[in-house]
Coordinates of C-alpha atoms and ligand atoms in Angstrom, one line a residue:
M272 CA 0.0 0.1 -0.1
M273 CA 1.3 3.5 -0.9
T274 CA 1.5 5.9 2.1
A275 CA -0.1 9.3 1.9
I276 CA 3.3 10.8 2.1
A277 CA 4.4 8.9 -1.2
L278 CA 1.2 9.8 -2.6
H279 CA 0.8 13.4 -1.8
A280 CA 4.1 15.0 -0.7
R281 CA 4.8 17.7 -3.5
T282 CA 6.0 21.0 -2.5
S283 CA 4.9 24.1 -4.0
A284 CA 7.7 26.2 -5.6
D285 CA 7.2 28.8 -2.8
F286 CA 6.9 26.3 0.0
D287 CA 9.9 27.9 2.0
S288 CA 8.2 31.4 1.9
K289 CA 4.9 29.8 3.0
L290 CA 6.4 27.9 5.8
A291 CA 8.2 31.3 6.8
T292 CA 5.0 33.1 6.9
T293 CA 3.2 30.4 8.9
Q294 CA 6.0 30.7 11.5
V295 CA 5.9 34.4 11.7
A296 CA 2.1 34.4 12.2
L297 CA 2.2 31.8 15.0
R298 CA 5.0 33.7 16.8
Q299 CA 3.4 36.9 16.3
L300 CA -0.1 35.6 17.8
A301 CA 1.7 34.0 20.8
Q302 CA 3.3 37.4 21.3
E303 CA 0.2 39.4 21.0
H304 CA -1.8 36.9 23.4
T305 CA 0.6 36.4 26.3
R306 CA -0.6 34.6 29.5
A307 CA -1.5 37.0 32.3
S308 CA 0.7 36.6 35.4
G309 CA -0.3 33.6 37.5
A310 CA -2.7 32.4 34.7
A311 CA -2.9 28.5 34.6
C312 CA -2.9 28.4 30.8
A313 CA -2.2 30.4 27.7
P314 CA -5.0 32.5 26.1
V315 CA -4.2 30.9 22.8
V316 CA -5.1 27.2 21.8
Q317 CA -4.9 25.1 18.7
A318 CA -8.1 23.1 17.9
S319 CA -6.8 19.8 16.7
S320 CA -8.9 17.0 15.1
L321 CA -5.6 15.3 14.7
G322 CA -5.8 15.4 10.9
A323 CA -2.9 16.0 8.6
E324 CA -2.9 19.8 8.8
D325 CA -3.3 19.7 12.7
V326 CA -0.2 17.6 13.1
V327 CA 1.9 19.8 11.3
V328 CA 0.4 22.9 13.1
S329 CA 1.0 21.1 16.6
H330 CA 4.6 20.4 15.4
L331 CA 5.3 23.8 14.5
I332 CA 4.0 25.1 18.0
N333 CA 6.2 22.4 19.7
T334 CA 9.4 23.1 17.6
L335 CA 8.8 27.0 18.2
G336 CA 8.4 26.6 21.8
L337 CA 5.4 28.7 21.8
D338 CA 3.1 29.4 24.8
I339 CA 0.1 27.7 23.1
G340 CA -2.1 25.0 24.3
I341 CA -3.7 22.2 22.1
F342 CA -7.2 20.8 22.6
V343 CA -8.9 17.9 20.9
L344 CA -12.8 17.2 21.0
Q345 CA -13.2 13.5 21.8
T346 CA -16.7 13.3 20.5
G347 CA -17.1 9.6 21.7
M348 CA -17.5 8.8 18.0
L349 CA -14.0 8.9 16.7
H350 CA -12.2 6.1 14.8
D351 CA -9.8 3.7 16.7
E352 CA -6.9 4.9 14.5
T353 CA -7.7 8.5 15.7
L354 CA -7.9 7.4 19.4
A355 CA -4.6 5.7 19.0
L356 CA -3.0 8.8 17.5
L357 CA -4.4 10.9 20.2
E358 CA -2.6 8.6 22.9
Q359 CA 0.6 8.7 21.0
I360 CA 0.6 12.6 20.7
K361 CA -0.4 12.9 24.4
T362 CA 3.1 11.2 25.2
T363 CA 5.1 13.4 22.8
S364 CA 3.6 16.8 22.9
H365 CA 5.3 19.6 24.8
A366 CA 2.5 21.8 24.5
P367 CA -0.2 21.0 27.1
L368 CA -2.9 18.9 25.5
T369 CA -6.4 18.9 26.6
V370 CA -9.2 16.5 25.6
Y371 CA -12.8 17.8 25.8
E372 CA -15.7 15.4 25.8
P373 CA -19.3 16.0 25.4
Q374 CA -21.6 16.1 28.5
A375 CA -22.5 12.3 29.1
E376 CA -26.1 13.0 30.3
A377 CA -26.7 15.0 27.0
V378 CA -25.6 12.2 24.9
V379 CA -27.5 9.6 26.8
Q380 CA -30.7 11.6 26.4
F381 CA -30.2 12.4 22.8
V382 CA -29.3 8.8 21.8
A383 CA -32.2 7.4 23.8
R384 CA -34.5 9.9 22.1
E385 CA -33.2 9.9 18.6
G386 CA -31.3 6.7 18.1
K387 CA -27.8 6.1 17.4
D388 CA -28.1 6.8 13.8
A389 CA -29.9 10.1 14.3
M390 CA -27.5 12.0 12.2
F391 CA -28.6 10.2 9.1
K392 CA -32.2 11.0 9.6
S393 CA -32.2 14.9 8.9
I394 CA -29.8 17.7 8.8
A395 CA -31.3 19.2 11.9
L396 CA -30.6 16.0 13.8
R397 CA -27.1 15.8 12.4
K398 CA -26.5 19.4 13.6
A399 CA -28.0 18.6 17.1
C400 CA -25.6 15.7 17.3
C401 CA -22.7 18.1 16.2
G402 CA -24.0 20.5 18.9
I403 CA -23.9 18.2 21.7
R404 CA -20.7 16.2 20.7
K405 CA -18.6 19.3 19.2
M406 CA -20.1 22.7 19.7
E407 CA -20.8 22.5 23.4
P408 CA -17.4 21.0 24.3
L409 CA -15.8 23.7 21.7
A410 CA -17.3 26.5 23.7
R411 CA -15.8 25.1 26.8
A412 CA -12.5 24.7 25.3
L413 CA -12.6 28.3 24.0
D414 CA -13.9 29.9 27.1
G415 CA -11.5 32.6 28.2
K416 CA -9.3 32.3 25.3
T417 CA -8.6 35.4 23.2
A418 CA -7.3 33.4 20.1
W419 CA -7.4 30.1 18.5
I420 CA -5.7 28.3 15.7
T421 CA -7.0 25.8 13.1
G422 CA -5.7 23.7 10.3
L423 CA -8.1 25.3 7.7
R424 CA -6.8 25.7 4.2
R425 CA -8.4 27.4 1.2
A426 CA -8.1 24.6 -1.1
Q427 CA -9.9 22.1 1.1
S428 CA -13.4 23.2 -0.3
G429 CA -15.2 25.9 -2.0
A430 CA -16.7 27.0 1.5
R431 CA -13.3 27.7 2.5
A432 CA -11.8 29.3 -0.5
E433 CA -11.7 32.6 1.2
V434 CA -10.1 31.6 4.6
P435 CA -7.9 34.4 5.7
L436 CA -4.6 33.9 7.5
L437 CA -5.7 35.9 10.5
D438 CA -9.5 36.2 10.9
L439 CA -10.5 39.0 13.0
S440 CA -14.2 38.8 12.2
D441 CA -15.2 37.7 15.8
P442 CA -14.6 40.5 18.1
V443 CA -14.3 38.1 21.0
R444 CA -11.5 35.8 19.7
A445 CA -8.9 36.1 16.8
K446 CA -8.6 32.9 14.7
L447 CA -5.3 32.2 12.9
N448 CA -5.5 29.8 10.0
P449 CA -1.5 29.5 9.7
L450 CA -1.9 26.9 6.6
A451 CA -4.3 28.9 4.9
D452 CA -2.4 29.0 1.6
W453 CA -0.8 25.5 1.9
T454 CA -1.5 22.9 -0.6
W455 CA -2.2 19.3 0.3
G456 CA 1.2 18.5 -1.2
D457 CA 3.0 21.1 1.2
V458 CA 1.2 19.6 4.3
W459 CA 2.4 16.0 3.2
H460 CA 5.9 17.3 2.5
Y461 CA 6.2 18.7 5.8
I462 CA 4.9 15.5 7.5
G463 CA 7.4 13.5 5.4
L464 CA 10.2 15.8 6.1
H465 CA 9.9 15.6 9.9
Q466 CA 8.5 12.1 10.0
L467 CA 5.5 13.2 11.9
A468 CA 3.0 10.5 13.3
Y469 CA -0.3 11.0 11.5
N470 CA -3.6 9.1 11.3
P471 CA -3.2 5.9 9.2
L472 CA -6.7 6.5 7.7
H473 CA -4.8 9.0 5.4
D474 CA -3.3 6.1 3.8
Q475 CA -6.7 4.6 3.0
F476 CA -7.9 7.7 1.1
F477 CA -9.6 9.7 4.1
P478 CA -8.3 13.2 3.5
S479 CA -10.6 14.7 6.0
I480 CA -11.3 12.7 9.3
G481 CA -14.0 13.3 11.7
C482 CA -16.4 11.0 13.5
A483 CA -16.4 7.4 12.4
P484 CA -20.2 7.4 11.3
C485 CA -19.8 10.6 9.4
T486 CA -16.5 10.0 7.5
R487 CA -15.9 7.7 4.5
A488 CA -13.0 7.5 2.1
I489 CA -13.0 9.2 -1.2
S490 CA -12.6 8.0 -4.7
L491 CA -10.2 9.4 -7.4
G492 CA -11.5 12.8 -8.5
E493 CA -13.8 13.3 -5.6
D494 CA -13.8 16.7 -3.7
F495 CA -11.6 16.8 -0.7
R496 CA -14.3 17.0 1.8
A497 CA -16.6 14.5 -0.3
G498 CA -16.2 11.8 2.5
R499 CA -17.7 14.1 5.3
W500 CA -21.5 14.1 5.7
W501 CA -21.6 12.7 2.2
W502 CA -25.3 12.1 2.2
E503 CA -25.9 15.8 2.6
E504 CA -26.0 18.7 0.3
Q505 CA -22.6 20.5 -0.2
S506 CA -23.8 23.6 1.4
A507 CA -24.5 21.9 4.7
K508 CA -21.1 20.4 5.1
E509 CA -19.7 22.2 8.1
C510 CA -20.3 21.0 11.6
G511 CA -20.5 24.7 13.0
L512 CA -16.8 24.8 14.3
H513 CA -15.8 27.1 11.5
V514 CA -19.0 28.9 10.7
A515 CA -18.8 32.7 11.2
P516 CA -20.1 34.0 14.5
K517 CA -23.3 35.4 13.2
D518 CA -24.0 32.2 11.1
Q519 CA -22.6 30.1 13.8
H520 CA -25.3 31.8 16.2
E521 CA -28.0 31.0 13.6
E522 CA -26.9 27.5 13.2
E523 CA -26.9 26.8 16.9
I524 CA -30.4 28.1 17.3
S525 CA -31.5 26.1 14.4
A526 CA -29.8 22.8 15.8
Ligands
SF4_604 S1 -19.7 14.3 12.8 FE1 -21.5 12.9 13.1 S2 -21.2 11.6 14.9 FE2 -19.9 13.4 15.1 S3 -20.9 15.0 16.2 FE3 -21.5 15.4 14.1 S4 -23.3 14.2 13.5 FE4 -22.6 13.3 15.6

């Protein structure tokens, strides 16, 4: 089997310049959002789904020695491969890594009321599941933080084509997308260069990895995010994590 590194690692001509921009942006964010004296944790966090982009960003945070925490949303529906990677990264990360889980009672009630496969019944129920398993824990993870970091890239989907390097549209919290202009080839070049641990599902044609029931492998020529919520219309394919604050509010209400 060809690995994802062998399949995808191709550098852009201007990769060195992109990497330098990413490093400067991360350093600058850490400098602009410093820990208050006596504070238990940094006010900047990386949201990691343990996907290829996220392991790159975490590696940069660690190697640059930045005072930035990392969090993972353990939805209770992740693949075994993702959970194994999480355990591995817990032992190697210098940056503090926090795992957030949904509120157990809310999950139990939702599953009892709507069934284990509720996400396939309607978009509203899928969003409700994402609300309980992702959005509520995300709100806790971001509480008190003044900035956060994602692995969003413009090339991931049409909906992400305008992703800025630094997003200041939310007055509460800055959002840095340090890989905004990286290609998929750049990501895998970096992973191969530094021999980073990654989710083996990437070797099985899962470019974007979320919860197990809602993620499938893609076929040649399919869109990068075609394997996420594949039974829904393209326009519905976000879980709410990366929806603009105004729209996110609407989405939460509709969920
Ligand atoms: S991705 Fe699927 S399983 Fe995960 S929280 Fe959303 S609907 Fe639920």
